[in-house]
Amino acid sequence: MKVVSTAVDIQALSLTYRRKGLRVGLVPTMGWFHEGHLALMKEARKRVDKVIVSLFVNPLQFGPNEDLDSYPHDLDRDCVLAEGVGVDLLYAPDTKLMYPNGFSTNVHVRGLTSGLCGGDRPGHFDGVTTVVSKLFNQTLPHVAVFGEKDFQQLAVIRRLVQDLDFPIEIIGHPIVREKNGLAMSSRNSYLKADEMAAALSLSQGIKQAQKLARNKQEVSVQEIRDAVAHEILKHRECGIDYIEVVDKTSLQPCSVVNSQSILLLAVKINSRIRLLDNSQIIGS
Ligand code: AMP
């Protein structure tokens, strides 16, 4: 596996592959790899000839009081893990090269970004769509793989690609979980042992919601939200950012719960660690 740090180099390599008729795939990440990241890389490996993984902790998508400075990182560790699943190129650009003095462009997707995580983290999705647009232009992939763990992000990226005519196929990968149900996340490394039960309440809340839907002929959105909140608020460490049942594609609130609905959760543990989870409730 080759490690590349400049846009000029990664673009030249990708162009060389493309001229040879090889298909290129990109997995954008912020590093500190876990099995969720590795599953995306393996998915890309199955689909393309050359897999590029980008590793960039993007300052544009962090708010002023968020965890940019403490975000876990270890390039050597990540290189070993990526190489182990057959990644060809690890692209780890420097922040100053990504955003040199004078950088003035912002990519904004309207609508889909206004609620949910967009409501709690103003400017977050502009940071995501701006960096992903740059990464697409730098790495020139045919295919890019994103996780459903960040469900709203995936919907926003699909919209971006459609609206700006990026000739890239977007693949969504299901959430990878720990055996105990916790959705894997780099931020789980912040959890102390006595915070684990609280962190598990997200997936347990989802299970409760699914059980409710199975056992009742018809279940209302409010019943689902109440059941999830009840499970989460058993833990005093938990603060709910949102519990919403929305349409999978439009992300608009659902009036009825059906197979098009998705339950999305964001919960803060001890006001420090923001965890996300989501699942279909019916037909999962
Ligand atoms: P991150 O490094 O957290 O920005 O994540 C990079 C990519 O990995 C994003 O597309 C995430 O949605 C995806 N991802 C992170 N955690 C998981 C998970 N547990 N299962 C599936 N995909 C994930």
Short mmCIF file of C-alpha atoms and ligand atoms in Angstrom, two decimals:
data_model
loop_
_atom_site.label_atom_id
_atom_site.label_comp_id
_atom_site.label_asym_id
_atom_site.label_seq_id
_atom_site.Cartn_x
_atom_site.Cartn_y
_atom_site.Cartn_z
CA MET A 1 0.00 0.00 0.00
CA LYS A 2 1.24 3.43 -0.94
CA VAL A 3 0.70 6.48 1.27
CA VAL A 4 0.13 9.72 -0.63
CA SER A 5 -0.16 13.19 0.87
CA THR A 6 -0.78 15.62 -1.97
CA ALA A 7 -3.73 16.20 -4.28
CA VAL A 8 -1.42 16.42 -7.30
CA ASP A 9 0.04 12.96 -6.61
CA ILE A 10 -3.25 11.20 -5.87
CA GLN A 11 -4.91 12.69 -8.93
CA ALA A 12 -1.99 11.66 -11.17
CA LEU A 13 -2.11 8.10 -9.83
CA SER A 14 -5.86 7.85 -10.27
CA LEU A 15 -5.61 9.18 -13.82
CA THR A 16 -2.93 6.60 -14.60
CA TYR A 17 -5.25 3.83 -13.38
CA ARG A 18 -8.17 5.20 -15.36
CA ARG A 19 -6.10 5.42 -18.56
CA LYS A 20 -5.29 1.74 -18.14
CA GLY A 21 -9.02 1.02 -17.97
CA LEU A 22 -8.94 0.21 -14.26
CA ARG A 23 -11.87 1.11 -12.00
CA VAL A 24 -11.13 3.26 -8.96
CA GLY A 25 -13.02 3.29 -5.65
CA LEU A 26 -12.85 5.80 -2.79
CA VAL A 27 -13.64 5.32 0.90
CA PRO A 28 -13.55 8.72 2.66
CA THR A 29 -12.71 8.52 6.38
CA MET A 30 -11.38 10.48 9.32
CA GLY A 31 -9.22 7.57 10.48
CA TRP A 32 -8.87 5.60 13.72
CA PHE A 33 -10.13 2.60 11.83
CA HIS A 34 -12.52 0.02 13.24
CA GLU A 35 -14.40 -2.88 11.66
CA GLY A 36 -17.00 -0.46 10.27
CA HIS A 37 -14.35 1.36 8.21
CA LEU A 38 -12.74 -1.94 7.20
CA ALA A 39 -16.11 -3.29 5.98
CA LEU A 40 -16.43 -0.26 3.67
CA MET A 41 -12.92 -0.88 2.35
CA LYS A 42 -13.70 -4.58 1.73
CA GLU A 43 -16.89 -3.56 -0.08
CA ALA A 44 -14.85 -1.24 -2.32
CA ARG A 45 -12.26 -4.02 -2.83
CA LYS A 46 -15.01 -6.29 -4.24
CA ARG A 47 -16.21 -3.65 -6.67
CA VAL A 48 -13.13 -1.94 -8.14
CA ASP A 49 -9.54 -2.59 -9.25
CA LYS A 50 -7.87 0.13 -7.16
CA VAL A 51 -9.09 1.12 -3.71
CA ILE A 52 -8.21 4.58 -2.35
CA VAL A 53 -8.93 5.39 1.29
CA SER A 54 -8.75 9.03 2.27
CA LEU A 55 -7.86 9.87 5.86
CA PHE A 56 -8.52 13.47 6.72
CA VAL A 57 -9.90 14.97 9.92
CA ASN A 58 -11.76 17.80 8.26
CA PRO A 59 -11.79 20.96 10.38
CA LEU A 60 -14.62 22.46 8.30
CA GLN A 61 -17.13 19.93 9.61
CA PHE A 62 -16.39 20.46 13.33
CA GLY A 63 -18.10 23.16 15.40
CA PRO A 64 -16.11 25.46 17.71
CA ASN A 65 -16.76 23.37 20.85
CA GLU A 66 -16.44 19.96 19.24
CA ASP A 67 -13.72 17.33 19.38
CA LEU A 68 -11.47 18.36 16.45
CA ASP A 69 -8.36 18.63 18.63
CA SER A 70 -8.95 15.43 20.57
CA TYR A 71 -10.09 13.29 17.61
CA PRO A 72 -8.14 10.02 17.88
CA HIS A 73 -5.42 9.45 15.31
CA ASP A 74 -2.54 7.06 14.62
CA LEU A 75 -1.46 6.91 11.01
CA ASP A 76 0.84 3.90 11.45
CA ARG A 77 -1.91 1.84 13.10
CA ASP A 78 -4.40 2.81 10.37
CA CYS A 79 -1.91 1.95 7.60
CA VAL A 80 -1.50 -1.59 8.96
CA LEU A 81 -5.28 -2.07 9.16
CA ALA A 82 -5.98 -0.66 5.68
CA GLU A 83 -3.19 -2.68 4.10
CA GLY A 84 -4.61 -5.79 5.76
CA VAL A 85 -7.85 -5.49 3.78
CA GLY A 86 -6.11 -4.82 0.47
CA VAL A 87 -6.27 -1.03 0.16
CA ASP A 88 -3.98 0.21 -2.63
CA LEU A 89 -3.56 3.88 -1.71
CA LEU A 90 -3.99 5.73 1.54
CA TYR A 91 -4.46 9.42 0.86
CA ALA A 92 -3.69 11.49 3.97
CA PRO A 93 -3.50 15.15 2.94
CA ASP A 94 -2.27 17.95 5.13
CA THR A 95 -4.86 20.51 6.33
CA LYS A 96 -2.82 23.44 4.97
CA LEU A 97 -2.72 21.83 1.54
CA MET A 98 -6.46 21.08 1.59
CA TYR A 99 -7.38 24.57 2.72
CA PRO A 100 -4.56 26.97 1.77
CA ASN A 101 -4.79 30.67 2.61
CA GLY A 102 -7.50 32.23 0.52
CA PHE A 103 -9.70 29.13 0.35
CA SER A 104 -13.18 30.62 -0.07
CA THR A 105 -15.57 28.02 -1.46
CA ASN A 106 -18.48 26.43 0.35
CA VAL A 107 -20.62 23.60 -1.04
CA HIS A 108 -24.10 23.73 0.46
CA VAL A 109 -26.90 21.21 -0.05
CA ARG A 110 -30.24 22.80 0.86
CA GLY A 111 -33.15 21.02 2.51
CA LEU A 112 -31.76 17.65 3.58
CA THR A 113 -29.16 19.37 5.75
CA SER A 114 -31.48 21.62 7.75
CA GLY A 115 -32.76 19.21 10.42
CA LEU A 116 -31.46 16.31 12.52
CA CYS A 117 -27.62 16.56 12.78
CA GLY A 118 -27.76 19.73 10.66
CA GLY A 119 -29.94 21.35 13.33
CA ASP A 120 -27.62 20.36 16.17
CA ARG A 121 -24.38 21.03 14.31
CA PRO A 122 -24.76 24.21 12.20
CA GLY A 123 -22.39 24.22 9.23
CA HIS A 124 -21.45 20.56 9.71
CA PHE A 125 -22.85 19.33 6.41
CA ASP A 126 -21.36 22.24 4.46
CA GLY A 127 -18.02 21.05 5.79
CA VAL A 128 -18.80 17.50 4.71
CA THR A 129 -20.03 18.36 1.21
CA THR A 130 -17.16 20.78 0.62
CA VAL A 131 -14.49 18.25 1.59
CA VAL A 132 -16.18 15.35 -0.19
CA SER A 133 -16.41 17.43 -3.39
CA LYS A 134 -12.67 18.12 -3.11
CA LEU A 135 -11.89 14.47 -2.39
CA PHE A 136 -13.94 13.38 -5.41
CA ASN A 137 -12.04 15.79 -7.66
CA GLN A 138 -8.69 14.80 -6.19
CA THR A 139 -9.16 11.02 -6.34
CA LEU A 140 -11.45 10.76 -9.41
CA PRO A 141 -13.23 7.57 -8.32
CA HIS A 142 -15.82 5.59 -10.28
CA VAL A 143 -17.36 4.39 -7.02
CA ALA A 144 -17.42 5.80 -3.46
CA VAL A 145 -18.53 3.86 -0.38
CA PHE A 146 -20.17 5.51 2.64
CA GLY A 147 -21.65 4.00 5.81
CA GLU A 148 -25.34 4.04 6.72
CA LYS A 149 -24.20 4.75 10.26
CA ASP A 150 -24.18 8.41 9.17
CA PHE A 151 -27.54 8.06 7.47
CA GLN A 152 -28.22 11.74 6.89
CA GLN A 153 -24.70 12.22 5.52
CA LEU A 154 -25.28 9.45 2.98
CA ALA A 155 -28.56 11.04 1.85
CA VAL A 156 -26.83 14.42 1.51
CA ILE A 157 -23.95 12.91 -0.51
CA ARG A 158 -26.40 11.18 -2.87
CA ARG A 159 -28.11 14.56 -3.42
CA LEU A 160 -24.74 16.30 -3.96
CA VAL A 161 -23.67 13.75 -6.56
CA GLN A 162 -26.98 13.99 -8.39
CA ASP A 163 -27.14 17.80 -8.30
CA LEU A 164 -23.53 18.46 -9.31
CA ASP A 165 -23.33 15.60 -11.87
CA PHE A 166 -20.37 13.84 -10.26
CA PRO A 167 -19.96 10.69 -12.43
CA ILE A 168 -19.61 8.55 -9.32
CA GLU A 169 -21.67 5.60 -8.09
CA ILE A 170 -22.47 5.98 -4.39
CA ILE A 171 -22.69 2.75 -2.38
CA GLY A 172 -24.21 2.69 1.10
CA HIS A 173 -22.96 0.05 3.53
CA PRO A 174 -25.06 -1.21 6.48
CA ILE A 175 -24.02 -0.33 10.04
CA VAL A 176 -21.37 -2.60 11.53
CA ARG A 177 -21.98 -3.29 15.22
CA GLU A 178 -20.14 -4.72 18.19
CA LYS A 179 -21.47 -8.08 19.39
CA ASN A 180 -23.39 -6.21 22.10
CA GLY A 181 -25.19 -4.09 19.48
CA LEU A 182 -23.23 -0.83 19.84
CA ALA A 183 -22.74 0.81 16.44
CA MET A 184 -18.98 1.00 15.85
CA SER A 185 -17.55 4.51 15.85
CA SER A 186 -14.14 6.11 16.29
CA ARG A 187 -15.78 8.17 19.03
CA ASN A 188 -16.52 5.00 21.05
CA SER A 189 -12.87 5.22 22.11
CA TYR A 190 -13.88 8.19 24.31
CA LEU A 191 -16.28 6.00 26.33
CA LYS A 192 -15.20 5.13 29.85
CA ALA A 193 -16.14 1.70 31.23
CA ASP A 194 -18.96 3.15 33.34
CA GLU A 195 -20.44 4.90 30.28
CA MET A 196 -20.83 1.74 28.23
CA ALA A 197 -24.32 0.84 29.54
CA ALA A 198 -25.53 4.31 28.58
CA ALA A 199 -23.98 3.98 25.11
CA LEU A 200 -25.72 0.63 24.62
CA SER A 201 -29.11 2.21 25.23
CA LEU A 202 -29.25 3.51 21.65
CA SER A 203 -29.26 0.06 20.08
CA GLN A 204 -31.47 -1.24 22.89
CA GLY A 205 -33.94 1.55 22.20
CA ILE A 206 -33.98 0.55 18.54
CA LYS A 207 -34.65 -3.08 19.50
CA GLN A 208 -37.54 -1.95 21.73
CA ALA A 209 -39.01 0.05 18.84
CA GLN A 210 -38.75 -2.94 16.51
CA LYS A 211 -40.37 -5.20 19.10
CA LEU A 212 -43.22 -2.74 19.55
CA ALA A 213 -43.78 -2.61 15.79
CA ARG A 214 -43.78 -6.43 15.58
CA ASN A 215 -46.26 -6.88 18.41
CA LYS A 216 -48.78 -4.22 17.42
CA GLN A 217 -50.96 -4.11 14.30
CA GLU A 218 -50.26 -0.41 13.92
CA VAL A 219 -47.74 1.63 15.84
CA SER A 220 -47.61 5.42 15.86
CA VAL A 221 -44.51 7.57 15.48
CA GLN A 222 -45.09 8.94 18.97
CA GLU A 223 -45.22 5.44 20.50
CA ILE A 224 -41.92 4.61 18.82
CA ARG A 225 -40.26 7.82 20.03
CA ASP A 226 -41.57 7.33 23.55
CA ALA A 227 -40.35 3.73 23.73
CA VAL A 228 -36.86 4.73 22.55
CA ALA A 229 -36.69 7.74 24.87
CA HIS A 230 -37.78 5.56 27.79
CA GLU A 231 -34.94 3.10 27.15
CA ILE A 232 -32.34 5.85 26.74
CA LEU A 233 -33.42 7.98 29.70
CA LYS A 234 -32.98 5.01 32.07
CA HIS A 235 -29.37 6.24 32.03
CA ARG A 236 -28.71 9.59 33.69
CA GLU A 237 -25.58 10.01 31.53
CA CYS A 238 -27.74 10.31 28.40
CA GLY A 239 -29.02 13.53 26.85
CA ILE A 240 -31.17 13.15 23.76
CA ASP A 241 -30.29 15.39 20.80
CA TYR A 242 -33.05 13.83 18.69
CA ILE A 243 -35.16 10.75 18.18
CA GLU A 244 -36.93 10.99 14.83
CA VAL A 245 -38.82 8.72 12.50
CA VAL A 246 -38.34 10.01 8.96
CA ASP A 247 -38.77 8.96 5.36
CA LYS A 248 -35.63 7.13 4.18
CA THR A 249 -35.16 9.30 1.10
CA SER A 250 -36.56 12.75 1.89
CA LEU A 251 -35.67 12.65 5.63
CA GLN A 252 -39.02 14.37 6.26
CA PRO A 253 -40.88 13.33 9.43
CA CYS A 254 -43.21 10.34 8.87
CA SER A 255 -46.86 10.54 9.86
CA VAL A 256 -47.18 6.73 9.81
CA VAL A 257 -44.55 4.08 10.42
CA ASN A 258 -43.95 1.80 7.43
CA SER A 259 -41.15 0.08 5.52
CA GLN A 260 -40.02 3.46 4.10
CA SER A 261 -39.46 4.82 7.61
CA ILE A 262 -36.16 5.04 9.39
CA LEU A 263 -35.59 5.71 13.07
CA LEU A 264 -32.66 8.09 13.61
CA LEU A 265 -31.07 8.80 16.99
CA ALA A 266 -28.42 11.18 18.29
CA VAL A 267 -27.58 10.99 21.98
CA LYS A 268 -24.89 12.70 24.05
CA ILE A 269 -23.21 10.73 26.82
CA ASN A 270 -22.30 12.99 29.75
CA SER A 271 -22.53 15.97 27.36
CA ARG A 272 -19.16 14.81 25.92
CA ILE A 273 -19.64 12.04 23.46
CA ARG A 274 -22.22 12.34 20.70
CA LEU A 275 -23.35 8.95 19.42
CA LEU A 276 -25.51 8.18 16.40
CA ASP A 277 -27.55 5.12 15.54
CA ASN A 278 -30.39 4.29 13.18
CA SER A 279 -32.45 1.44 11.84
CA GLN A 280 -35.54 0.57 9.93
CA ILE A 281 -38.35 -0.29 12.30
CA ILE A 282 -40.51 -2.33 9.97
CA GLY A 283 -39.08 -4.68 7.37
CA SER A 284 -35.60 -4.76 8.91
P1 AMP B 1 -15.66 8.52 9.83
O1 AMP B 1 -14.23 8.13 9.84
O2 AMP B 1 -16.34 8.38 11.16
O3 AMP B 1 -15.90 9.84 9.16
O4 AMP B 1 -16.38 7.46 8.92
C1 AMP B 1 -15.95 7.18 7.62
C2 AMP B 1 -17.01 6.36 6.92
O5 AMP B 1 -17.20 5.15 7.66
C3 AMP B 1 -18.38 7.06 6.85
O6 AMP B 1 -18.96 6.79 5.59
C4 AMP B 1 -19.14 6.40 7.97
O7 AMP B 1 -20.53 6.40 7.77
C5 AMP B 1 -18.58 4.98 7.92
N1 AMP B 1 -18.78 4.29 9.19
C6 AMP B 1 -18.36 4.69 10.42
N2 AMP B 1 -18.77 3.80 11.35
C7 AMP B 1 -19.45 2.83 10.71
C8 AMP B 1 -20.14 1.65 11.12
N3 AMP B 1 -20.20 1.27 12.39
N4 AMP B 1 -20.72 0.88 10.17
C9 AMP B 1 -20.68 1.26 8.87
N5 AMP B 1 -20.07 2.36 8.41
C10 AMP B 1 -19.46 3.15 9.32
#
